[in-house]
Coordinates of N, CA and C in Angstrom, one line a residue:
X21 N 0.7 -1.2 0.2 CA -0.1 -0.2 -0.1 C 0.8 1.3 0.0
X22 N 0.6 2.3 -0.7 CA 1.1 3.4 -0.9 C 0.1 4.5 -0.1
X23 N 1.0 4.9 0.7 CA 0.3 6.4 1.2 C 0.4 7.7 0.5
X24 N -0.3 8.3 -0.2 CA -0.3 9.5 -0.7 C -0.6 10.8 0.0
X25 N 0.2 11.7 0.6 CA -0.3 12.7 1.1 C -0.7 14.1 0.3
X26 N -1.7 14.5 0.1 CA -2.5 15.4 -0.5 C -2.9 16.6 0.0
X27 N -2.7 17.8 -0.7 CA -3.2 19.2 -0.1 C -3.7 20.0 -1.3
X28 N -3.7 21.3 -1.3 CA -4.2 22.4 -2.3 C -2.8 22.5 -2.8
X29 N -1.6 22.2 -2.7 CA -0.6 22.9 -3.4 C -0.4 22.3 -4.7
X30 N 0.3 23.3 -5.7 CA 0.7 22.9 -7.0 C 1.4 21.8 -7.3
X31 N 2.1 21.0 -6.4 CA 2.9 19.9 -6.5 C 1.9 18.6 -6.7
X32 N 0.6 18.7 -6.1 CA -0.1 17.7 -5.9 C 0.0 16.9 -7.1
X33 N -0.5 17.4 -8.2 CA -0.8 17.0 -9.6 C 0.5 15.9 -10.0
X34 N 1.6 16.4 -9.5 CA 2.9 15.4 -9.9 C 3.0 14.4 -9.0
X35 N 2.7 14.5 -7.9 CA 2.6 13.6 -6.5 C 1.7 12.4 -7.1
X36 N 0.4 12.9 -7.4 CA -0.4 12.1 -8.0 C 0.0 11.1 -9.1
X37 N 0.6 11.7 -10.2 CA 1.0 11.1 -11.4 C 2.2 9.8 -10.9
X38 N 2.8 10.1 -10.2 CA 4.2 9.5 -9.6 C 3.5 8.3 -9.0
X39 N 2.5 8.6 -7.8 CA 1.8 7.8 -7.2 C 1.2 6.7 -8.1
X40 N 0.6 7.0 -9.3 CA -0.2 6.1 -10.1 C 1.0 5.2 -10.9
X41 N 2.3 5.9 -11.2 CA 3.2 4.9 -11.9 C 3.7 4.0 -11.0
X42 N 3.8 4.5 -9.7 CA 4.1 3.4 -8.3 C 3.5 2.2 -8.1
X43 N 2.2 2.6 -7.8 CA 0.9 1.5 -7.8 C 0.8 0.5 -9.0
X44 N 0.9 0.9 -10.1 CA 1.0 0.1 -11.2 C 2.0 -0.6 -11.3
X45 N 3.5 -0.4 -11.2 CA 4.6 -0.9 -11.2 C 4.8 -1.8 -9.9
X46 N 4.1 -1.4 -8.8 CA 4.1 -2.5 -7.8 C 2.9 -3.3 -7.3
X47 N 2.1 -3.1 -8.4 CA 0.6 -3.9 -8.1 C 0.1 -3.4 -6.9
X48 N -0.2 -2.4 -6.2 CA -0.8 -1.7 -5.1 C -1.7 -1.1 -5.1
X49 N -2.4 -0.9 -3.8 CA -3.4 0.3 -3.6 C -2.9 1.5 -3.5
X50 N -3.4 2.5 -3.8 CA -2.9 4.0 -3.2 C -4.0 4.3 -1.9
X51 N -3.8 4.9 -1.1 CA -4.5 5.7 -0.2 C -4.1 6.9 -0.2
X52 N -4.9 7.9 -0.4 CA -5.1 9.2 -0.4 C -5.3 9.9 0.8
X53 N -4.7 10.6 1.4 CA -4.6 11.1 2.9 C -4.4 12.5 2.8
X54 N -5.5 13.4 3.5 CA -5.4 14.7 3.4 C -5.9 14.8 5.1
X55 N -4.8 15.6 5.8 CA -5.0 16.1 7.0 C -5.5 17.7 7.4
X56 N -6.6 17.6 8.3 CA -6.9 18.9 8.9 C -6.8 18.7 10.1
X57 N -5.8 19.9 10.3 CA -5.2 20.1 11.8 C -6.1 20.6 12.8
X58 N -7.5 21.4 12.4 CA -8.0 22.0 13.5 C -8.8 21.0 14.1
X59 N -8.9 19.7 13.6 CA -9.8 18.5 14.5 C -11.1 18.9 14.2
X60 N -11.9 18.6 15.3 CA -13.5 18.9 15.0 C -13.7 20.4 14.9
X61 N -12.8 21.2 15.2 CA -13.4 22.8 14.6 C -13.0 22.9 13.6
X62 N -12.9 22.3 12.3 CA -12.3 22.8 11.2 C -13.6 23.5 10.3
X63 N -13.3 24.7 10.1 CA -14.5 25.4 9.2 C -15.0 24.5 8.1
X64 N -16.3 24.5 7.8 CA -17.0 23.9 7.1 C -16.5 23.9 5.4
X65 N -15.9 25.1 4.8 CA -15.6 25.4 3.7 C -14.0 24.9 3.6
X66 N -13.5 24.7 4.8 CA -12.1 24.2 4.6 C -12.4 22.5 4.4
X67 N -13.0 21.9 5.1 CA -13.5 20.6 5.1 C -13.9 20.2 3.8
X68 N -14.7 21.1 3.1 CA -15.5 20.9 1.8 C -14.5 21.0 0.7
X69 N -13.5 21.7 1.0 CA -12.3 21.9 -0.1 C -11.6 20.9 -0.2
X70 N -11.2 20.1 0.9 CA -10.5 19.1 1.3 C -11.2 18.0 0.5
X71 N -12.6 17.8 0.8 CA -13.3 16.7 0.4 C -13.3 16.6 -1.4
X72 N -13.5 18.0 -1.8 CA -13.2 18.1 -3.4 C -11.9 17.7 -3.8
X73 N -10.8 17.9 -3.1 CA -9.5 17.9 -3.5 C -9.5 16.1 -3.6
X74 N -10.1 15.6 -2.5 CA -9.7 13.9 -2.7 C -10.6 13.3 -3.3
X75 N -12.1 13.8 -3.6 CA -12.5 13.2 -4.9 C -11.9 13.4 -6.4
X76 N -11.3 14.4 -6.6 CA -10.7 14.8 -7.8 C -9.5 13.7 -8.0
X77 N -8.8 13.6 -6.9 CA -7.6 12.9 -7.0 C -8.0 11.5 -7.1
X78 N -8.9 10.8 -6.4 CA -9.4 9.6 -6.3 C -10.2 9.0 -7.9
X79 N -10.5 10.3 -8.8 CA -11.1 9.7 -9.9 C -9.8 9.5 -10.9
X80 N -8.9 10.2 -10.8 CA -7.6 10.0 -11.4 C -7.0 8.3 -11.2
X81 N -7.5 7.9 -10.2 CA -6.9 6.5 -10.0 C -8.0 5.3 -10.5
X82 N -9.0 6.0 -10.2 CA -10.3 5.2 -11.0 C -10.3 5.1 -12.5
X83 N -9.7 6.3 -13.2 CA -9.8 6.4 -14.5 C -8.6 5.4 -15.1
X84 N -7.5 5.2 -14.2 CA -6.3 4.5 -14.3 C -6.5 3.1 -14.2
X85 N -7.8 2.6 -13.7 CA -8.3 1.1 -12.9 C -7.0 0.8 -11.8
X86 N -6.8 1.8 -11.0 CA -6.1 1.4 -9.8 C -6.7 1.5 -8.7
X87 N -6.6 0.6 -7.7 CA -7.2 0.4 -6.5 C -6.8 1.6 -5.5
X88 N -7.8 2.6 -5.1 CA -7.7 3.7 -4.4 C -8.8 4.0 -3.4
X89 N -8.2 4.6 -2.3 CA -9.3 5.0 -1.4 C -8.9 6.4 -0.8
X90 N -9.8 6.7 -0.2 CA -9.5 8.1 0.1 C -9.9 8.4 1.6
X91 N -8.9 9.3 2.4 CA -9.2 9.2 3.7 C -8.7 10.6 4.1
X92 N -9.6 11.1 5.0 CA -9.7 12.6 5.4 C -9.4 12.5 7.0
X93 N -8.4 13.1 7.3 CA -8.3 13.0 9.1 C -8.3 14.2 9.5
X94 N -9.2 14.1 10.6 CA -9.2 15.4 11.5 C -9.1 15.0 12.9
X95 N -8.0 14.7 13.2 CA -7.6 14.2 14.6 C -7.1 15.2 15.4
X96 N -6.8 16.5 14.5 CA -6.3 17.8 15.5 C -4.8 17.6 15.4
X97 N -4.3 16.7 15.0 CA -2.6 16.3 14.8 C -1.9 17.5 13.4
X98 N -0.9 17.8 13.7 CA -0.1 18.4 12.6 C -0.1 17.5 11.4
X99 N -0.2 17.9 10.0 CA -0.5 16.9 8.8 C 0.7 15.8 9.0
X100 N 1.9 16.3 9.3 CA 3.1 15.3 9.3 C 2.8 14.3 10.3
X101 N 2.5 14.4 11.4 CA 2.2 13.4 12.5 C 1.2 12.8 12.2
X102 N 0.4 13.3 11.5 CA -0.9 12.7 11.2 C -0.9 11.5 10.0
X103 N 0.1 12.0 9.2 CA 0.5 10.8 8.0 C 1.2 10.0 8.5
X104 N 2.4 10.0 9.3 CA 3.3 9.2 9.6 C 2.3 7.9 10.6
X105 N 1.5 8.9 11.6 CA 0.5 7.8 12.4 C -0.5 6.7 11.5
X106 N -0.7 7.4 10.6 CA -1.7 6.8 9.8 C -1.0 5.5 9.0
X107 N 0.2 5.8 8.4 CA 1.2 4.8 7.6 C 1.5 3.7 8.7
X108 N 1.5 4.3 10.1 CA 1.9 3.1 11.0 C 0.8 2.0 11.3
X109 N -0.3 2.8 11.4 CA -1.5 2.0 11.5 C -2.1 1.1 10.3
X110 N -1.7 1.7 8.9 CA -2.0 0.7 8.0 C -0.8 0.0 7.2
X111 N 0.3 -0.2 8.1 CA 1.4 -1.0 7.6 C 2.0 -0.4 6.1
X112 N 1.9 0.8 6.0 CA 2.2 1.3 4.5 C 3.5 0.7 4.3
X113 N 3.7 0.5 2.6 CA 5.0 0.1 2.2 C 6.0 1.2 1.7
X114 N 4.9 2.5 1.5 CA 5.7 3.6 1.0 C 5.1 4.8 1.3
X115 N 5.5 5.8 1.2 CA 4.6 7.3 1.5 C 5.3 8.3 0.3
X116 N 4.4 8.9 -0.3 CA 4.8 9.8 -1.5 C 3.9 11.2 -0.9
X117 N 4.7 12.1 -0.9 CA 4.3 13.5 -0.6 C 5.0 14.6 -1.5
X118 N 4.5 15.8 -1.4 CA 5.1 16.9 -2.1 C 5.7 17.7 -1.1
X119 N 6.7 18.5 -1.5 CA 7.3 19.4 -0.4 C 7.3 20.8 -1.2
X120 N 7.3 21.8 -0.2 CA 7.2 23.2 -0.6 C 8.6 23.9 -0.5
X121 N 9.2 24.5 -1.2 CA 10.6 25.6 -0.6 C 10.0 26.4 0.2
X122 N 10.8 26.3 1.4 CA 11.1 27.0 2.5 C 12.4 27.5 2.7
X123 N 12.5 28.9 3.3 CA 13.9 29.5 3.5 C 14.0 28.6 5.4
X124 N 15.4 28.5 5.5 CA 15.6 27.6 6.9 C 14.8 28.5 8.0
X125 N 14.8 29.7 7.9 CA 13.9 30.5 8.9 C 12.6 30.1 9.0
X126 N 11.9 29.8 7.7 CA 10.5 29.9 7.7 C 10.2 28.3 8.3
X127 N 11.4 27.4 8.0 CA 11.1 26.0 8.6 C 11.2 26.0 10.2
X128 N 12.0 26.8 10.5 CA 12.1 27.1 12.1 C 10.8 27.6 12.8
X129 N 10.4 28.7 11.9 CA 9.1 29.5 12.7 C 7.8 28.6 12.6
X130 N 7.8 27.8 11.3 CA 6.6 27.1 10.9 C 6.8 25.5 10.9
X131 N 7.9 25.1 11.2 CA 7.8 23.6 11.3 C 8.0 23.2 9.8
X132 N 8.0 21.9 9.4 CA 8.0 21.6 8.3 C 7.4 19.9 8.4
X133 N 6.2 20.0 7.8 CA 5.5 18.8 7.8 C 6.4 17.6 7.0
X134 N 6.5 17.8 5.7 CA 7.5 17.0 5.0 C 8.9 16.5 6.1
X135 N 9.4 17.4 6.6 CA 10.5 16.9 7.4 C 10.2 16.1 8.4
X136 N 9.2 16.1 9.4 CA 8.7 15.2 10.1 C 7.9 13.8 9.5
X137 N 7.8 14.1 8.3 CA 7.2 12.5 7.6 C 8.4 11.9 7.1
X138 N 9.6 12.6 6.8 CA 10.8 11.8 6.4 C 11.5 11.1 7.4
X139 N 11.5 12.0 8.4 CA 12.4 11.6 9.7 C 11.7 10.6 10.5
X140 N 10.4 10.4 10.4 CA 9.6 9.7 11.4 C 8.9 8.5 11.0
X141 N 8.7 8.4 9.3 CA 8.0 7.5 8.8 C 8.6 6.1 9.1
X142 N 7.6 5.1 9.0 CA 8.0 3.9 9.4 C 8.4 2.8 8.0
X143 N 8.4 3.7 7.0 CA 8.5 3.3 5.8 C 9.3 4.5 4.7
X144 N 9.7 3.7 3.6 CA 10.5 4.8 2.5 C 9.4 5.6 2.2
X145 N 10.0 7.3 1.9 CA 9.4 8.1 1.6 C 10.0 8.7 0.7
X146 N 9.2 8.9 -0.6 CA 9.5 9.7 -1.6 C 9.0 11.1 -1.8
X147 N 10.0 12.0 -2.1 CA 9.3 13.4 -2.2 C 9.4 13.9 -3.4
X148 N 8.4 14.9 -3.8 CA 8.4 15.5 -5.2 C 8.4 17.2 -4.7
X149 N 9.2 17.8 -5.4 CA 9.1 19.1 -5.5 C 8.7 19.8 -6.8

């Protein structure tokens, strides 16, 4: 199983293309995951936006005839922590995520979800920028 972390960034489309190639090559299922940090207090419009992004991504895999499931997490964790925890629970074989360029100061002030995933994942992590 390949866990694919998605959000509303520009790199998501490239992440989805690579995930489809890997799923086909390894004959495995893709699990699309998006994490909303706010937990139960997530504003409805943010929740709807995330649902729409998951649905659009899921269609890509359905059209390619690749087994896919979508999962939205609202546990209140940081997205990086949430993806790692989900990968542990599902015994993922690989995680594919997009990374955004940030300055060192930006990473220090705002943290880096990608960095957390890379350093704490229970399986190999492939990043796309």
